[in-house]
CSV table of C-alpha atoms in Angstrom, one decimal:
chain,number,residue,atom,x,y,z
A,912,MET,CA,71.6,50.3,-35.2
A,913,ARG,CA,72.0,48.0,-32.7
A,914,GLN,CA,69.7,49.7,-30.5
A,915,SER,CA,67.1,49.7,-33.3
A,916,SER,CA,67.2,45.9,-33.6
A,917,ARG,CA,66.8,45.4,-29.7
A,918,SER,CA,63.5,47.7,-29.8
A,919,LYS,CA,62.3,45.4,-32.8
A,920,LEU,CA,63.2,42.2,-31.1
A,921,ASP,CA,61.6,43.8,-28.1
A,922,ASN,CA,58.3,44.6,-29.6
A,923,GLU,CA,58.3,41.1,-31.3
A,924,ARG,CA,58.8,39.8,-27.9
A,925,ASP,CA,55.9,41.7,-26.6
A,926,LYS,CA,53.7,40.8,-29.5
A,927,GLN,CA,54.3,37.6,-29.5
A,928,SER,CA,53.6,37.0,-25.4
A,929,SER,CA,50.1,39.1,-25.8
A,930,ILE,CA,49.0,36.4,-28.4
A,931,ARG,CA,50.2,33.7,-25.7
A,932,VAL,CA,47.7,35.2,-23.7
A,933,PHE,CA,45.2,36.1,-25.9
A,934,GLU,CA,45.2,32.3,-27.1
A,935,ARG,CA,44.9,30.9,-23.4
A,936,GLU,CA,41.2,33.4,-23.4
A,937,LEU,CA,40.1,31.9,-26.3
A,938,SER,CA,40.8,28.3,-25.4
A,939,LEU,CA,39.1,29.1,-22.5
A,940,ILE,CA,36.2,30.2,-24.1
A,941,ILE,CA,35.7,27.4,-25.9
A,942,ALA,CA,36.1,25.1,-22.4
A,943,SER,CA,33.4,27.3,-21.3
A,944,TYR,CA,31.1,26.4,-24.2
A,945,ASP,CA,31.8,23.0,-24.8
A,946,LEU,CA,33.6,23.5,-28.2
A,947,GLN,CA,37.0,22.4,-29.6
A,948,TYR,CA,38.1,24.6,-31.7
A,949,PHE,CA,38.6,28.6,-32.8
A,950,MET,CA,40.0,30.5,-35.0
A,951,ALA,CA,40.6,34.7,-35.0
A,952,GLY,CA,42.0,36.9,-37.2
A,953,HIS,CA,41.9,40.2,-39.2
A,954,PHE,CA,38.8,40.3,-41.2
A,955,PRO,CA,40.0,39.7,-45.0
A,956,SER,CA,39.9,42.8,-47.1
A,957,LEU,CA,40.9,43.5,-51.1
A,958,GLY,CA,44.6,44.2,-50.2
A,959,ARG,CA,44.6,41.4,-47.5
A,960,PRO,CA,42.4,38.5,-49.1
A,961,GLY,CA,44.4,35.6,-47.7
A,962,PHE,CA,43.8,33.3,-45.0
A,963,THR,CA,47.6,33.1,-43.2
A,964,GLU,CA,48.0,36.6,-43.6
A,965,ASN,CA,45.6,37.6,-41.8
A,966,LEU,CA,45.6,35.1,-39.1
A,967,ILE,CA,45.9,35.7,-35.5
A,968,ALA,CA,45.4,33.0,-33.4
A,969,THR,CA,43.7,29.2,-33.7
A,970,ASN,CA,44.1,25.6,-32.5
A,971,TRP,CA,43.2,24.2,-35.3
A,972,PRO,CA,45.1,21.2,-36.2
A,973,TYR,CA,48.5,22.2,-38.8
A,974,ALA,CA,47.7,19.7,-41.4
A,975,LEU,CA,44.2,21.1,-41.7
A,976,ARG,CA,45.1,25.1,-41.4
A,977,ALA,CA,47.9,24.1,-44.1
A,978,ARG,CA,45.1,22.6,-46.4
A,979,TYR,CA,42.9,25.5,-45.8
A,980,ALA,CA,45.4,28.0,-46.3
A,981,GLU,CA,46.2,26.5,-49.9
A,982,THR,CA,42.6,26.6,-51.1
A,983,ASP,CA,43.0,30.6,-51.0
A,984,ILE,CA,39.0,31.0,-50.2
A,985,TYR,CA,39.0,32.5,-47.0
A,986,ALA,CA,38.0,35.7,-48.1
A,987,GLN,CA,35.2,34.3,-50.4
A,988,SER,CA,33.6,31.8,-47.4
A,989,LYS,CA,30.2,31.5,-46.5
A,990,ILE,CA,30.9,32.7,-43.2
A,991,VAL,CA,32.6,35.9,-44.7
A,992,ALA,CA,30.1,36.4,-47.3
A,993,SER,CA,27.4,36.5,-44.3
A,994,LEU,CA,29.4,38.9,-42.0
A,995,ARG,CA,29.8,41.3,-44.8
A,996,LYS,CA,26.0,41.4,-45.0
A,997,SER,CA,25.3,42.0,-41.1
A,998,ILE,CA,27.4,42.0,-38.2
A,999,VAL,CA,24.9,39.4,-35.9
A,1000,PRO,CA,26.4,36.4,-35.6
A,1001,VAL,CA,26.2,33.4,-37.8
A,1002,GLN,CA,26.0,29.3,-37.1
A,1003,HIS,CA,26.1,26.5,-39.6
A,1004,ASP,CA,27.7,23.3,-40.4
A,1005,LEU,CA,29.3,24.0,-43.6
A,1006,LEU,CA,31.0,28.0,-43.0
A,1007,HIS,CA,33.8,27.6,-44.1
A,1008,ALA,CA,33.2,26.5,-48.1
A,1009,LYS,CA,32.8,28.5,-50.6
A,1010,VAL,CA,30.2,30.2,-51.5
A,1011,ASP,CA,28.1,28.8,-54.7
A,1012,ASP,CA,31.4,26.2,-55.6
A,1013,GLU,CA,30.4,22.8,-55.0
A,1014,GLN,CA,33.8,21.2,-55.8
A,1015,LEU,CA,35.8,23.4,-53.7
A,1016,GLY,CA,32.4,23.0,-50.8
A,1017,SER,CA,33.4,19.2,-51.2
A,1018,THR,CA,37.2,19.8,-50.7
A,1019,VAL,CA,36.3,21.9,-47.5
A,1020,CYS,CA,33.9,19.3,-46.4
A,1021,ASP,CA,36.2,16.2,-46.5
A,1022,MET,CA,38.8,18.5,-45.0
A,1023,PHE,CA,36.3,19.9,-41.8
A,1024,CYS,CA,33.7,17.4,-41.4
A,1025,GLY,CA,33.7,14.8,-38.7
A,1026,ARG,CA,36.7,16.8,-37.2
A,1027,GLY,CA,35.0,18.4,-33.8
A,1028,PHE,CA,33.7,20.8,-36.8
A,1029,ARG,CA,30.0,19.8,-36.7
A,1030,ARG,CA,28.6,23.0,-36.1
A,1031,THR,CA,30.7,26.3,-36.5
A,1032,VAL,CA,29.8,30.1,-34.9
A,1033,GLY,CA,31.4,32.8,-36.7
A,1034,LEU,CA,31.6,36.8,-35.1
A,1035,SER,CA,32.3,39.9,-37.0
A,1036,LEU,CA,34.1,42.1,-34.2
A,1037,TYR,CA,35.4,45.7,-33.9
A,1038,ASP,CA,38.3,46.9,-31.6
A,1039,ALA,CA,38.9,50.3,-30.4
A,1040,ASN,CA,40.4,51.8,-33.2
A,1041,ARG,CA,37.6,50.4,-35.5
A,1042,ALA,CA,39.5,47.2,-37.2
A,1043,GLN,CA,37.2,44.6,-38.0
A,1044,TYR,CA,38.2,40.7,-36.9
A,1045,LEU,CA,36.9,37.2,-37.9
A,1046,PHE,CA,36.5,34.9,-34.6
A,1047,VAL,CA,35.0,31.3,-35.5
A,1048,PHE,CA,34.6,28.7,-33.4
A,1049,SER,CA,33.5,25.4,-33.5
A,1050,GLY,CA,32.1,22.2,-32.2
A,1051,HIS,CA,30.6,18.8,-32.1
A,1052,LYS,CA,27.2,20.4,-31.0
A,1053,PRO,CA,24.7,20.3,-33.8
A,1054,SER,CA,23.6,23.5,-32.5
A,1055,ILE,CA,24.7,26.4,-30.6
A,1056,THR,CA,22.2,28.5,-28.5
A,1057,ASP,CA,21.4,32.4,-28.5
A,1058,ASP,CA,22.9,32.4,-24.9
A,1059,GLN,CA,25.4,30.5,-25.5
A,1060,ILE,CA,26.4,32.8,-28.5
A,1061,ARG,CA,25.8,35.9,-26.8
A,1062,GLY,CA,28.2,34.8,-23.6
A,1063,ILE,CA,30.5,33.5,-26.9
A,1064,LEU,CA,30.1,37.3,-28.3
A,1065,LEU,CA,30.9,38.8,-25.0
A,1066,ASP,CA,33.9,36.6,-23.9
A,1067,SER,CA,35.4,37.2,-27.7
A,1068,LEU,CA,35.1,41.1,-27.0
A,1069,ARG,CA,36.8,41.3,-23.9
A,1070,ALA,CA,39.5,39.2,-25.2
A,1071,LEU,CA,40.4,41.5,-28.3
A,1072,ASP,CA,40.0,44.6,-26.3
A,1073,ARG,CA,42.9,42.9,-23.6
A,1074,LEU,CA,44.7,42.1,-26.9
A,1075,GLY,CA,44.3,45.4,-28.8
A,1076,ALA,CA,45.6,47.6,-25.7
A,1077,SER,CA,48.5,44.9,-25.6
A,1078,SER,CA,49.2,45.8,-29.3
A,1079,SER,CA,49.3,49.9,-28.5
A,1080,GLN,CA,51.5,49.6,-25.6
A,1081,ALA,CA,53.9,46.9,-27.5
A,1082,VAL,CA,54.7,49.8,-29.9
A,1083,THR,CA,56.4,53.3,-28.8
A,1084,LEU,CA,57.2,56.2,-31.3
A,1085,THR,CA,59.2,59.1,-30.7
A,1086,GLN,CA,57.6,62.5,-31.2
A,1087,ARG,CA,59.3,63.1,-34.2
A,1088,GLU,CA,58.7,59.5,-35.4
A,1089,THR,CA,54.9,60.4,-34.8
A,1090,GLU,CA,55.4,64.4,-36.3
A,1091,CYS,CA,56.9,62.6,-39.6
A,1092,LEU,CA,53.9,59.9,-39.8
A,1093,LYS,CA,51.2,62.6,-39.3
A,1094,TRP,CA,52.8,64.6,-42.3
A,1095,ALA,CA,53.5,61.5,-43.9
A,1096,ALA,CA,49.9,61.1,-43.5
A,1097,ALA,CA,48.5,64.4,-44.5
A,1098,GLY,CA,50.3,63.6,-47.9
A,1099,LYS,CA,53.5,65.6,-47.3
A,1100,SER,CA,57.0,64.3,-49.0
A,1101,SER,CA,59.8,64.1,-47.3
A,1102,ASP,CA,61.7,67.3,-48.4
A,1103,GLU,CA,58.0,68.7,-47.2
A,1104,ILE,CA,58.4,67.5,-44.1
A,1105,SER,CA,61.7,68.7,-43.2
A,1106,VAL,CA,60.5,72.6,-43.8
A,1107,ILE,CA,58.0,72.2,-41.9
A,1108,LEU,CA,59.7,70.6,-38.9
A,1109,SER,CA,63.2,72.8,-39.7
A,1110,ILE,CA,65.3,69.2,-39.6
A,1111,SER,CA,66.5,67.7,-43.3
A,1112,THR,CA,65.6,65.5,-45.5
A,1113,HIS,CA,67.8,63.0,-44.6
A,1114,THR,CA,66.6,63.2,-41.1
A,1115,VAL,CA,63.1,62.7,-42.1
A,1116,ASN,CA,63.8,59.9,-44.0
A,1117,GLY,CA,65.9,58.3,-41.0
A,1118,TYR,CA,62.8,58.8,-38.4
A,1119,LEU,CA,60.2,57.4,-40.9
A,1120,LYS,CA,62.5,54.5,-41.6
A,1121,SER,CA,63.0,54.2,-37.6
A,1122,ALA,CA,59.0,54.1,-37.4
A,1123,VAL,CA,58.2,51.8,-40.3
A,1124,ALA,CA,60.8,49.4,-38.6
A,1125,LYS,CA,59.1,49.4,-35.2
A,1126,LEU,CA,55.9,48.6,-36.6
A,1127,ASP,CA,57.1,46.0,-38.5
A,1128,CYS,CA,55.8,47.3,-41.4
A,1129,VAL,CA,57.1,47.4,-45.2
A,1130,SER,CA,56.7,51.1,-46.2
A,1131,ARG,CA,55.6,54.8,-45.1
A,1132,THR,CA,52.5,53.9,-46.1
A,1133,HIS,CA,52.1,50.7,-44.8
A,1134,ALA,CA,53.1,52.7,-41.5
A,1135,VAL,CA,51.1,55.3,-41.8
A,1136,ALA,CA,48.5,53.0,-42.2
A,1137,GLU,CA,49.1,50.9,-39.1
A,1138,ALA,CA,49.7,54.1,-36.6
A,1139,SER,CA,46.6,55.3,-37.2
A,1140,ARG,CA,45.2,51.6,-36.5
A,1141,LEU,CA,46.9,51.7,-33.3
A,1142,ASN,CA,45.9,55.1,-32.8
A,1143,LEU,CA,49.5,56.1,-32.5
A,1144,ILE,CA,49.4,59.4,-34.6
């Protein structure tokens, strides 16, 4: 138990270290293109639509971040709606506003206008494991050129690639944990896995519980999805 707790703590430290490096790389990107703000997170999905639960890194002021999270419109914003239809980068002034909602649009305008968000460019990116992400960069500029967007896109892909590599290295599963997760992914119960691997059901549950903890998940289903995303199974 003590060893498992240390392992989880080490994994969390590695994860936070990777995110800090990621944040520094995003800071360099906005400095290179004379922009002010960045935000990077998981692309919203039906099971995980919220801003806070998807956020990975941002330099938005805390008060602004909190207010935007309270509106609960991240998954329904213009930027997300545009990037659901096309992977081509988009830019506009009020991409953070909700689609077809003037009242919330006014709320977002009040939050973002005049604070370095005159122009925003949004990118839909995929990592090596095919997980989708949303990158957003904003600044005082009236527009961002196509050449600048191409540079931002390439720099963002490099940063995401390094973040993905660091995340994969931060989690190490034992052979038995991996085997149990693979069979769980195949739809096998603990009893069935115990027969396949010639170990007790109690031991199978122990391996699965350990894998869930290492992957910082809440259930074996969640752990299977995360291990698959990290290309561990």
